[in-house]
Amino acid sequence: MSPRPGLNSKRARSLISKRVEGISPSGIRKFFDILSTMEGAISLGVGEPDFVTPWHVSEAGIYSIEKGYTMYTSNKGLLELRQELTRYLYTRYGVEYDPETELLVTVGVSEGLDLAMRSIINPKDEVLSPDPTYVSYGPCTVLAEGVFIPIPTTVENDFKVKAADIEKRITPRTKAILLGYPNNPTGAVMERNELAEVAEVARRHDLLVVSDEIYDRLVYGVKHTCFASLPEMKERTVLLGGFSKAYAMTGWRVGYAAARHEIIEAMTKVHQYTMLCAPIVAQMAATEALRAGDAVVKEMVADYDRRRRVMLKGLNDIGLACFEPKGAFYCFPSVKVTGLSSEEFAEQLLVEEKVAVVPGSAFGECGEGYVRCCYATALSDIEEALRRMGRFVERHS
Amino acid sequence: MNKEVLKALERDARTTPEQIATQTGISMEEVEKTIEKAERDRVIVKYKTIVNWERLGEEQVQALIEVKIQPQRNVGFDAIAERIYRFPEVRSVYLVSGTYDLAVFVVGKTMQEAAAFVWQKLATLESVQGTVTHFLLKRYKEDGEILEGGGEKGRRQPLTL
Ligand SMILES: Cc1ncc(COP(=O)(O)O)c(C=O)c1O
């Protein structure tokens, strides 16, 4: 009797679920590998703040460990944190959430998004979302067995989604609209009246709206509109927010979801069985972040704004046309003058000039022809990266 | 006067008017006018560099001297403060609340030099009632800048989505 062959790689791969097999890994792996062995490279390819967490917030986390806060919290998260979130959302946006029933502390918006999708989607339900889109929206929809329907957006409309374009794609299977403004990757911000038109569509077709507002604090010269603050929208919005960007807390893994109690209850059920709770140290630090107020956030926002202006002007000066991004920390210039695809542009720029950017195609079809440049990086690096990109564009156009 | 211009220079005195204009959205002419006026009005006092001399192994001694003063009629502390701050060895002088009156920072090449200044010049002033000298052993942070250690920062992943 010959021994059973071991589990080889091909066979192992065949054991992976079809659902997960169907999701493509992120398109930047290859850049990552080149970049990590390169000396003197400047990366505009990051998606997080370059500040460290404000010290008073970190210190609150350290203090909580010293005091022995190292256990689980209630599934929904520390009540003090939920109360602070209630206060925050009310004073900032005038939306009232009950901390006991309408708020859930999550492990970042990332988990909140997954919970929201799993809680509202039945197999084949359709989710409409503006393209270019944050990379997680499609996969989270698909993992929840939904169908992801991209809604094209264009530079002519500053990458803001038009209500009419959403409405055109509504079918009997449409369940929700998934919005992410201020936007990653484009930096687009929707004005209140523009969002009100989307709200009207949601109301008319009885849809839910999942609104990822992780960048709510990072807006420049405009006001952020919380989708739930629009008339009658609190009842159909799943609001996702977090601490990663505003407080430079990406590594702490904490965020929140706010919605009507039926939805929060459903999301809590999934959260309870899959995550149990968000890390207590991060929750205590987040509580301090909200309690201590705004000065540090404003300072960081002012700093991003300076760099935003430098990058925006610099890109336009070297011939990479860029609309003015009013939020997040990205510029999304067109690279069409070079005649290169966004992926070719990113790859050749990295090899020839050692500057990393993310090809727009990683964010959907409408991202083709653009690249994402993050300005959450030192001013001197931005200036040097722009010089190198200028040389590159000159050679390639 | 446009404070954004001043703040930009306070962060980095070498920022050019053109850079300031780009960063703030203020016109170049206005940036230049603001700087001129601020220099004229001594709103901008001086442009200086923070040097970490210890890095070069340069010996430099700094001392904080607590000075207790008998204030003088009519002039209070100001006259004696002036007597003290006119010495070039004195880097900073502050009037403070608490158990002493003037906080005086003195620099010298050696500890002897700094100490000699205290006995010979400071302590002998008529209205000085007493001094306590603290030699600085290590500078951790100065003018908002962390000089040694503590400033370490984690590194971000080079690419994230
Ligand atoms: C649009 C968007 N949503 C969510 C996230 C993830 O946020 P969190 O760190 O809270 O999970 C990011 C991070 O890049 C993002 O850009």
mmCIF file of N, CA and C in Angstrom, chain B residues 17-139:
data_model
loop_
_atom_site.group_PDB
_atom_site.id
_atom_site.type_symbol
_atom_site.label_atom_id
_atom_site.label_comp_id
_atom_site.label_asym_id
_atom_site.label_seq_id
_atom_site.Cartn_x
_atom_site.Cartn_y
_atom_site.Cartn_z
ATOM 1 N N PRO B 17 9.725 82.966 1.062
ATOM 2 C CA PRO B 17 8.409 83.579 0.852
ATOM 3 C C PRO B 17 7.580 82.809 -0.170
ATOM 4 N N GLU B 18 8.237 82.291 -1.187
ATOM 5 C CA GLU B 18 7.500 81.540 -2.204
ATOM 6 C C GLU B 18 6.884 80.275 -1.601
ATOM 7 N N GLN B 19 7.680 79.575 -0.806
ATOM 8 C CA GLN B 19 7.153 78.359 -0.165
ATOM 9 C C GLN B 19 5.997 78.695 0.768
ATOM 10 N N ILE B 20 6.159 79.780 1.507
ATOM 11 C CA ILE B 20 5.090 80.168 2.428
ATOM 12 C C ILE B 20 3.816 80.477 1.644
ATOM 13 N N ALA B 21 3.981 81.164 0.521
ATOM 14 C CA ALA B 21 2.815 81.502 -0.288
ATOM 15 C C ALA B 21 2.102 80.231 -0.759
ATOM 16 N N THR B 22 2.865 79.243 -1.218
ATOM 17 C CA THR B 22 2.249 77.985 -1.670
ATOM 18 C C THR B 22 1.561 77.266 -0.523
ATOM 19 N N GLN B 23 2.233 77.210 0.615
ATOM 20 C CA GLN B 23 1.678 76.453 1.743
ATOM 21 C C GLN B 23 0.410 77.063 2.312
ATOM 22 N N THR B 24 0.318 78.386 2.248
ATOM 23 C CA THR B 24 -0.799 79.042 2.929
ATOM 24 C C THR B 24 -1.862 79.570 1.985
ATOM 25 N N GLY B 25 -1.512 79.700 0.714
ATOM 26 C CA GLY B 25 -2.472 80.282 -0.221
ATOM 27 C C GLY B 25 -2.491 81.810 -0.157
ATOM 28 N N ILE B 26 -1.580 82.403 0.627
ATOM 29 C CA ILE B 26 -1.472 83.860 0.702
ATOM 30 C C ILE B 26 -0.553 84.317 -0.440
ATOM 31 N N SER B 27 -0.839 85.498 -1.011
ATOM 32 C CA SER B 27 -0.031 85.914 -2.161
ATOM 33 C C SER B 27 1.400 86.224 -1.718
ATOM 34 N N MET B 28 2.303 86.052 -2.669
ATOM 35 C CA MET B 28 3.719 86.277 -2.417
ATOM 36 C C MET B 28 3.979 87.708 -1.916
ATOM 37 N N GLU B 29 3.318 88.702 -2.542
ATOM 38 C CA GLU B 29 3.533 90.106 -2.136
ATOM 39 C C GLU B 29 3.148 90.284 -0.678
ATOM 40 N N GLU B 30 1.999 89.668 -0.323
ATOM 41 C CA GLU B 30 1.552 89.853 1.041
ATOM 42 C C GLU B 30 2.498 89.165 2.028
ATOM 43 N N VAL B 31 3.009 88.009 1.633
ATOM 44 C CA VAL B 31 3.967 87.315 2.494
ATOM 45 C C VAL B 31 5.186 88.210 2.714
ATOM 46 N N GLU B 32 5.703 88.754 1.626
ATOM 47 C CA GLU B 32 6.902 89.584 1.740
ATOM 48 C C GLU B 32 6.653 90.840 2.563
ATOM 49 N N LYS B 33 5.491 91.454 2.325
ATOM 50 C CA LYS B 33 5.160 92.656 3.094
ATOM 51 C C LYS B 33 5.045 92.347 4.583
ATOM 52 N N THR B 34 4.407 91.198 4.861
ATOM 53 C CA THR B 34 4.235 90.810 6.264
ATOM 54 C C THR B 34 5.585 90.630 6.947
ATOM 55 N N ILE B 35 6.496 89.939 6.252
ATOM 56 C CA ILE B 35 7.806 89.674 6.850
ATOM 57 C C ILE B 35 8.558 90.990 7.087
ATOM 58 N N GLU B 36 8.530 91.865 6.085
ATOM 59 C CA GLU B 36 9.200 93.156 6.223
ATOM 60 C C GLU B 36 8.710 93.930 7.431
ATOM 61 N N LYS B 37 7.375 93.980 7.518
ATOM 62 C CA LYS B 37 6.777 94.746 8.615
ATOM 63 C C LYS B 37 7.097 94.093 9.958
ATOM 64 N N ALA B 38 7.025 92.767 10.001
ATOM 65 C CA ALA B 38 7.285 92.067 11.259
ATOM 66 C C ALA B 38 8.728 92.283 11.706
ATOM 67 N N GLU B 39 9.643 92.328 10.737
ATOM 68 C CA GLU B 39 11.049 92.577 11.092
ATOM 69 C C GLU B 39 11.217 94.001 11.599
ATOM 70 N N ARG B 40 10.559 94.940 10.904
ATOM 71 C CA ARG B 40 10.669 96.340 11.284
ATOM 72 C C ARG B 40 10.113 96.563 12.695
ATOM 73 N N ASP B 41 8.967 95.953 12.979
ATOM 74 C CA ASP B 41 8.306 96.154 14.288
ATOM 75 C C ASP B 41 8.904 95.269 15.383
ATOM 76 N N ARG B 42 9.933 94.550 15.058
ATOM 77 C CA ARG B 42 10.520 93.583 15.999
ATOM 78 C C ARG B 42 9.498 92.575 16.519
ATOM 79 N N VAL B 43 8.505 92.264 15.682
ATOM 80 C CA VAL B 43 7.628 91.121 15.975
ATOM 81 C C VAL B 43 8.468 89.870 15.694
ATOM 82 N N ILE B 44 9.195 89.898 14.605
ATOM 83 C CA ILE B 44 10.254 88.916 14.396
ATOM 84 C C ILE B 44 11.505 89.505 15.039
ATOM 85 N N VAL B 45 11.988 88.852 16.089
ATOM 86 C CA VAL B 45 13.119 89.404 16.832
ATOM 87 C C VAL B 45 14.429 89.056 16.146
ATOM 88 N N LYS B 46 14.532 87.810 15.689
ATOM 89 C CA LYS B 46 15.797 87.349 15.142
ATOM 90 C C LYS B 46 15.589 85.977 14.532
ATOM 91 N N TYR B 47 16.433 85.583 13.580
ATOM 92 C CA TYR B 47 16.401 84.219 13.053
ATOM 93 C C TYR B 47 17.591 83.469 13.637
ATOM 94 N N LYS B 48 17.305 82.350 14.277
ATOM 95 C CA LYS B 48 18.393 81.622 14.924
ATOM 96 C C LYS B 48 18.344 80.134 14.593
ATOM 97 N N THR B 49 19.420 79.454 14.949
ATOM 98 C CA THR B 49 19.509 78.021 14.691
ATOM 99 C C THR B 49 19.676 77.281 16.014
ATOM 100 N N ILE B 50 18.990 76.179 16.144
ATOM 101 C CA ILE B 50 19.190 75.362 17.334
ATOM 102 C C ILE B 50 20.313 74.377 17.031
ATOM 103 N N VAL B 51 21.414 74.502 17.738
ATOM 104 C CA VAL B 51 22.562 73.619 17.497
ATOM 105 C C VAL B 51 22.710 72.691 18.692
ATOM 106 N N ASN B 52 22.877 71.428 18.407
ATOM 107 C CA ASN B 52 23.141 70.482 19.472
ATOM 108 C C ASN B 52 24.650 70.314 19.596
ATOM 109 N N TRP B 53 25.297 71.207 20.375
ATOM 110 C CA TRP B 53 26.759 71.210 20.472
ATOM 111 C C TRP B 53 27.313 69.935 21.071
ATOM 112 N N GLU B 54 26.510 69.310 21.939
ATOM 113 C CA GLU B 54 26.993 68.062 22.560
ATOM 114 C C GLU B 54 27.345 67.033 21.490
ATOM 115 N N ARG B 55 26.599 67.076 20.385
ATOM 116 C CA ARG B 55 26.843 66.133 19.298
ATOM 117 C C ARG B 55 28.265 66.217 18.768
ATOM 118 N N LEU B 56 28.825 67.418 18.828
ATOM 119 C CA LEU B 56 30.197 67.612 18.355
ATOM 120 C C LEU B 56 31.199 67.364 19.472
ATOM 121 N N GLY B 57 30.668 66.979 20.613
ATOM 122 C CA GLY B 57 31.552 66.780 21.753
ATOM 123 C C GLY B 57 32.041 68.101 22.333
ATOM 124 N N GLU B 58 31.394 69.204 21.947
ATOM 125 C CA GLU B 58 31.796 70.505 22.488
ATOM 126 C C GLU B 58 31.402 70.589 23.960
ATOM 127 N N GLU B 59 32.344 71.010 24.775
ATOM 128 C CA GLU B 59 32.016 71.240 26.171
ATOM 129 C C GLU B 59 31.339 72.593 26.281
ATOM 130 N N GLN B 60 30.168 72.589 26.870
ATOM 131 C CA GLN B 60 29.540 73.863 27.130
ATOM 132 C C GLN B 60 28.738 73.687 28.408
ATOM 133 N N VAL B 61 28.913 74.572 29.312
ATOM 134 C CA VAL B 61 28.253 74.420 30.598
ATOM 135 C C VAL B 61 27.129 75.432 30.694
ATOM 136 N N GLN B 62 25.992 74.948 31.103
ATOM 137 C CA GLN B 62 24.884 75.868 31.320
ATOM 138 C C GLN B 62 24.404 75.707 32.748
ATOM 139 N N ALA B 63 24.034 76.796 33.359
ATOM 140 C CA ALA B 63 23.522 76.711 34.729
ATOM 141 C C ALA B 63 22.257 77.537 34.849
ATOM 142 N N LEU B 64 21.334 77.006 35.623
ATOM 143 C CA LEU B 64 20.153 77.770 36.007
ATOM 144 C C LEU B 64 20.426 78.311 37.404
ATOM 145 N N ILE B 65 20.366 79.615 37.542
ATOM 146 C CA ILE B 65 20.634 80.198 38.860
ATOM 147 C C ILE B 65 19.374 80.836 39.405
ATOM 148 N N GLU B 66 18.978 80.345 40.558
ATOM 149 C CA GLU B 66 17.849 80.976 41.248
ATOM 150 C C GLU B 66 18.413 82.189 41.977
ATOM 151 N N VAL B 67 17.808 83.336 41.758
ATOM 152 C CA VAL B 67 18.318 84.541 42.406
ATOM 153 C C VAL B 67 17.210 85.173 43.241
ATOM 154 N N LYS B 68 17.519 85.389 44.496
ATOM 155 C CA LYS B 68 16.567 86.056 45.378
ATOM 156 C C LYS B 68 16.963 87.531 45.495
ATOM 157 N N ILE B 69 15.998 88.401 45.313
ATOM 158 C CA ILE B 69 16.283 89.829 45.167
ATOM 159 C C ILE B 69 15.569 90.622 46.255
ATOM 160 N N GLN B 70 16.229 91.664 46.690
ATOM 161 C CA GLN B 70 15.551 92.673 47.506
ATOM 162 C C GLN B 70 15.080 93.747 46.527
ATOM 163 N N PRO B 71 13.785 93.821 46.262
ATOM 164 C CA PRO B 71 13.358 94.780 45.244
ATOM 165 C C PRO B 71 13.618 96.218 45.683
ATOM 166 N N GLN B 72 13.858 97.085 44.696
ATOM 167 C CA GLN B 72 14.179 98.475 45.027
ATOM 168 C C GLN B 72 12.948 99.345 44.840
ATOM 169 N N ARG B 73 12.884 100.369 45.693
ATOM 170 C CA ARG B 73 11.791 101.311 45.595
ATOM 171 C C ARG B 73 11.714 101.894 44.175
ATOM 172 N N ASN B 74 10.496 102.099 43.669
ATOM 173 C CA ASN B 74 10.236 102.713 42.352
ATOM 174 C C ASN B 74 10.534 101.824 41.135
ATOM 175 N N VAL B 75 11.652 101.134 41.151
ATOM 176 C CA VAL B 75 11.981 100.367 39.949
ATOM 177 C C VAL B 75 11.673 98.880 40.093
ATOM 178 N N GLY B 76 11.295 98.418 41.268
ATOM 179 C CA GLY B 76 10.961 96.996 41.450
ATOM 180 C C GLY B 76 12.114 96.107 41.045
ATOM 181 N N PHE B 77 11.804 95.103 40.256
ATOM 182 C CA PHE B 77 12.836 94.150 39.847
ATOM 183 C C PHE B 77 13.544 94.557 38.557
ATOM 184 N N ASP B 78 12.949 95.518 37.834
ATOM 185 C CA ASP B 78 13.434 95.758 36.473
ATOM 186 C C ASP B 78 14.883 96.228 36.430
ATOM 187 N N ALA B 79 15.239 97.119 37.365
ATOM 188 C CA ALA B 79 16.588 97.670 37.316
ATOM 189 C C ALA B 79 17.630 96.589 37.583
ATOM 190 N N ILE B 80 17.347 95.757 38.564
ATOM 191 C CA ILE B 80 18.334 94.716 38.881
ATOM 192 C C ILE B 80 18.369 93.642 37.785
ATOM 193 N N ALA B 81 17.182 93.387 37.211
ATOM 194 C CA ALA B 81 17.149 92.426 36.092
ATOM 195 C C ALA B 81 18.033 92.937 34.967
ATOM 196 N N GLU B 82 17.957 94.231 34.706
ATOM 197 C CA GLU B 82 18.770 94.791 33.621
ATOM 198 C C GLU B 82 20.254 94.676 33.945
ATOM 199 N N ARG B 83 20.601 94.988 35.208
ATOM 200 C CA ARG B 83 22.004 94.828 35.626
ATOM 201 C C ARG B 83 22.503 93.426 35.268
ATOM 202 N N ILE B 84 21.598 92.461 35.462
ATOM 203 C CA ILE B 84 22.012 91.070 35.246
ATOM 204 C C ILE B 84 22.003 90.697 33.768
ATOM 205 N N TYR B 85 20.930 91.041 33.040
ATOM 206 C CA TYR B 85 20.861 90.532 31.663
ATOM 207 C C TYR B 85 21.838 91.208 30.718
ATOM 208 N N ARG B 86 22.460 92.309 31.146
ATOM 209 C CA ARG B 86 23.448 92.942 30.278
ATOM 210 C C ARG B 86 24.760 92.159 30.197
ATOM 211 N N PHE B 87 24.998 91.285 31.165
ATOM 212 C CA PHE B 87 26.196 90.429 31.064
ATOM 213 C C PHE B 87 26.045 89.475 29.892
ATOM 214 N N PRO B 88 27.022 89.400 29.014
ATOM 215 C CA PRO B 88 26.890 88.494 27.866
ATOM 216 C C PRO B 88 26.831 87.012 28.254
ATOM 217 N N GLU B 89 27.361 86.654 29.404
ATOM 218 C CA GLU B 89 27.301 85.251 29.839
ATOM 219 C C GLU B 89 25.869 84.819 30.117
ATOM 220 N N VAL B 90 25.008 85.810 30.339
ATOM 221 C CA VAL B 90 23.626 85.484 30.703
ATOM 222 C C VAL B 90 22.817 85.278 29.439
ATOM 223 N N ARG B 91 22.260 84.098 29.342
ATOM 224 C CA ARG B 91 21.521 83.768 28.124
ATOM 225 C C ARG B 91 20.044 84.132 28.233
ATOM 226 N N SER B 92 19.434 83.879 29.387
ATOM 227 C CA SER B 92 18.027 84.224 29.575
ATOM 228 C C SER B 92 17.804 84.677 31.001
ATOM 229 N N VAL B 93 16.853 85.566 31.164
ATOM 230 C CA VAL B 93 16.466 86.000 32.508
ATOM 231 C C VAL B 93 14.951 86.065 32.565
ATOM 232 N N TYR B 94 14.383 85.446 33.583
ATOM 233 C CA TYR B 94 12.938 85.499 33.757
ATOM 234 C C TYR B 94 12.607 85.917 35.180
ATOM 235 N N LEU B 95 11.589 86.755 35.328
ATOM 236 C CA LEU B 95 11.032 87.025 36.660
ATOM 237 C C LEU B 95 9.993 85.956 36.911
ATOM 238 N N VAL B 96 10.099 85.283 38.048
ATOM 239 C CA VAL B 96 9.196 84.148 38.282
ATOM 240 C C VAL B 96 8.517 84.266 39.641
ATOM 241 N N SER B 97 7.401 83.598 39.778
ATOM 242 C CA SER B 97 6.734 83.531 41.082
ATOM 243 C C SER B 97 7.335 82.364 41.846
ATOM 244 N N GLY B 98 7.135 82.343 43.177
ATOM 245 C CA GLY B 98 7.631 81.213 43.964
ATOM 246 C C GLY B 98 8.681 81.637 44.959
ATOM 247 N N THR B 99 9.567 80.708 45.297
ATOM 248 C CA THR B 99 10.477 80.947 46.407
ATOM 249 C C THR B 99 11.680 81.815 46.034
ATOM 250 N N TYR B 100 11.878 82.050 44.769
ATOM 251 C CA TYR B 100 12.920 82.995 44.371
ATOM 252 C C TYR B 100 12.354 83.918 43.310
ATOM 253 N N ASP B 101 13.149 84.877 42.858
ATOM 254 C CA ASP B 101 12.577 85.930 42.008
ATOM 255 C C ASP B 101 13.019 85.874 40.554
ATOM 256 N N LEU B 102 14.320 85.758 40.345
ATOM 257 C CA LEU B 102 14.799 85.733 38.962
ATOM 258 C C LEU B 102 15.375 84.350 38.646
ATOM 259 N N ALA B 103 14.986 83.835 37.486
ATOM 260 C CA ALA B 103 15.622 82.616 36.974
ATOM 261 C C ALA B 103 16.609 83.075 35.915
ATOM 262 N N VAL B 104 17.889 82.790 36.135
ATOM 263 C CA VAL B 104 18.931 83.284 35.242
ATOM 264 C C VAL B 104 19.657 82.088 34.629
ATOM 265 N N PHE B 105 19.712 82.065 33.303
ATOM 266 C CA PHE B 105 20.463 81.001 32.623
ATOM 267 C C PHE B 105 21.805 81.562 32.188
ATOM 268 N N VAL B 106 22.867 80.876 32.601
ATOM 269 C CA VAL B 106 24.212 81.342 32.318
ATOM 270 C C VAL B 106 24.948 80.261 31.529
ATOM 271 N N VAL B 107 25.739 80.672 30.533
ATOM 272 C CA VAL B 107 26.570 79.692 29.840
ATOM 273 C C VAL B 107 28.043 80.006 30.062
ATOM 274 N N GLY B 108 28.826 78.965 30.065
ATOM 275 C CA GLY B 108 30.262 79.153 30.202
ATOM 276 C C GLY B 108 30.978 77.997 29.539
ATOM 277 N N LYS B 109 32.287 78.146 29.336
ATOM 278 C CA LYS B 109 33.040 77.065 28.717
ATOM 279 C C LYS B 109 33.260 75.938 29.710
ATOM 280 N N THR B 110 33.464 76.300 30.964
ATOM 281 C CA THR B 110 33.693 75.284 31.988
ATOM 282 C C THR B 110 32.805 75.597 33.188
ATOM 283 N N MET B 111 32.740 74.615 34.062
ATOM 284 C CA MET B 111 31.945 74.805 35.269
ATOM 285 C C MET B 111 32.546 75.939 36.113
ATOM 286 N N GLN B 112 33.899 75.998 36.142
ATOM 287 C CA GLN B 112 34.577 77.057 36.903
ATOM 288 C C GLN B 112 34.169 78.423 36.381
ATOM 289 N N GLU B 113 34.162 78.528 35.055
ATOM 290 C CA GLU B 113 33.846 79.813 34.458
ATOM 291 C C GLU B 113 32.443 80.264 34.836
ATOM 292 N N ALA B 114 31.483 79.332 34.747
ATOM 293 C CA ALA B 114 30.102 79.685 35.076
ATOM 294 C C ALA B 114 29.978 79.996 36.560
ATOM 295 N N ALA B 115 30.637 79.176 37.366
ATOM 296 C CA ALA B 115 30.549 79.370 38.824
ATOM 297 C C ALA B 115 31.187 80.707 39.219
ATOM 298 N N ALA B 116 32.302 81.016 38.569
ATOM 299 C CA ALA B 116 32.994 82.264 38.884
ATOM 300 C C ALA B 116 32.101 83.458 38.601
ATOM 301 N N PHE B 117 31.360 83.365 37.526
ATOM 302 C CA PHE B 117 30.449 84.453 37.196
ATOM 303 C C PHE B 117 29.439 84.668 38.332
ATOM 304 N N VAL B 118 28.960 83.570 38.871
ATOM 305 C CA VAL B 118 27.969 83.681 39.951
ATOM 306 C C VAL B 118 28.576 84.349 41.182
ATOM 307 N N TRP B 119 29.757 83.854 41.671
ATOM 308 C CA TRP B 119 30.318 84.463 42.888
ATOM 309 C C TRP B 119 30.724 85.891 42.649
ATOM 310 N N GLN B 120 31.383 86.089 41.488
ATOM 311 C CA GLN B 120 32.020 87.400 41.325
ATOM 312 C C GLN B 120 31.046 88.475 40.878
ATOM 313 N N LYS B 121 30.104 88.096 39.988
ATOM 314 C CA LYS B 121 29.259 89.129 39.408
ATOM 315 C C LYS B 121 27.862 89.166 40.019
ATOM 316 N N LEU B 122 27.252 87.994 40.098
ATOM 317 C CA LEU B 122 25.858 87.964 40.544
ATOM 318 C C LEU B 122 25.706 88.169 42.040
ATOM 319 N N ALA B 123 26.393 87.299 42.786
ATOM 320 C CA ALA B 123 26.185 87.272 44.234
ATOM 321 C C ALA B 123 26.621 88.573 44.897
ATOM 322 N N THR B 124 27.501 89.288 44.217
ATOM 323 C CA THR B 124 28.014 90.504 44.825
ATOM 324 C C THR B 124 27.134 91.730 44.589
ATOM 325 N N LEU B 125 26.141 91.578 43.728
ATOM 326 C CA LEU B 125 25.239 92.714 43.504
ATOM 327 C C LEU B 125 24.492 93.033 44.803
ATOM 328 N N GLU B 126 24.331 94.322 45.039
ATOM 329 C CA GLU B 126 23.820 94.750 46.331
ATOM 330 C C GLU B 126 22.459 94.169 46.702
ATOM 331 N N SER B 127 21.533 94.212 45.712
ATOM 332 C CA SER B 127 20.187 93.768 46.074
ATOM 333 C C SER B 127 19.976 92.266 45.944
ATOM 334 N N VAL B 128 21.033 91.539 45.566
ATOM 335 C CA VAL B 128 20.908 90.082 45.512
ATOM 336 C C VAL B 128 21.070 89.509 46.918
ATOM 337 N N GLN B 129 20.015 88.835 47.359
ATOM 338 C CA GLN B 129 20.062 88.299 48.725
ATOM 339 C C GLN B 129 20.638 86.894 48.786
ATOM 340 N N GLY B 130 20.491 86.185 47.713
ATOM 341 C CA GLY B 130 21.037 84.820 47.720
ATOM 342 C C GLY B 130 20.898 84.170 46.358
ATOM 343 N N THR B 131 21.742 83.169 46.096
ATOM 344 C CA THR B 131 21.652 82.442 44.822
ATOM 345 C C THR B 131 21.755 80.946 45.087
ATOM 346 N N VAL B 132 21.107 80.181 44.214
ATOM 347 C CA VAL B 132 21.275 78.728 44.212
ATOM 348 C C VAL B 132 21.603 78.348 42.779
ATOM 349 N N THR B 133 22.705 77.641 42.576
ATOM 350 C CA THR B 133 23.130 77.320 41.209
ATOM 351 C C THR B 133 22.848 75.862 40.875
ATOM 352 N N HIS B 134 22.168 75.650 39.752
ATOM 353 C CA HIS B 134 21.920 74.285 39.263
ATOM 354 C C HIS B 134 22.626 74.133 37.932
ATOM 355 N N PHE B 135 23.621 73.252 37.880
ATOM 356 C CA PHE B 135 24.238 72.994 36.580
ATOM 357 C C PHE B 135 23.377 72.038 35.765
ATOM 358 N N LEU B 136 23.201 72.341 34.494
ATOM 359 C CA LEU B 136 22.419 71.467 33.617
ATOM 360 C C LEU B 136 23.250 70.239 33.279
ATOM 361 N N LEU B 137 22.677 69.078 33.494
ATOM 362 C CA LEU B 137 23.410 67.844 33.250
ATOM 363 C C LEU B 137 23.109 67.277 31.866
ATOM 364 N N LYS B 138 21.899 67.467 31.407
ATOM 365 C CA LYS B 138 21.551 66.912 30.108
ATOM 366 C C LYS B 138 20.389 67.693 29.535
ATOM 367 N N ARG B 139 20.431 67.973 28.251
ATOM 368 C CA ARG B 139 19.326 68.682 27.604
ATOM 369 C C ARG B 139 18.480 67.672 26.850
#
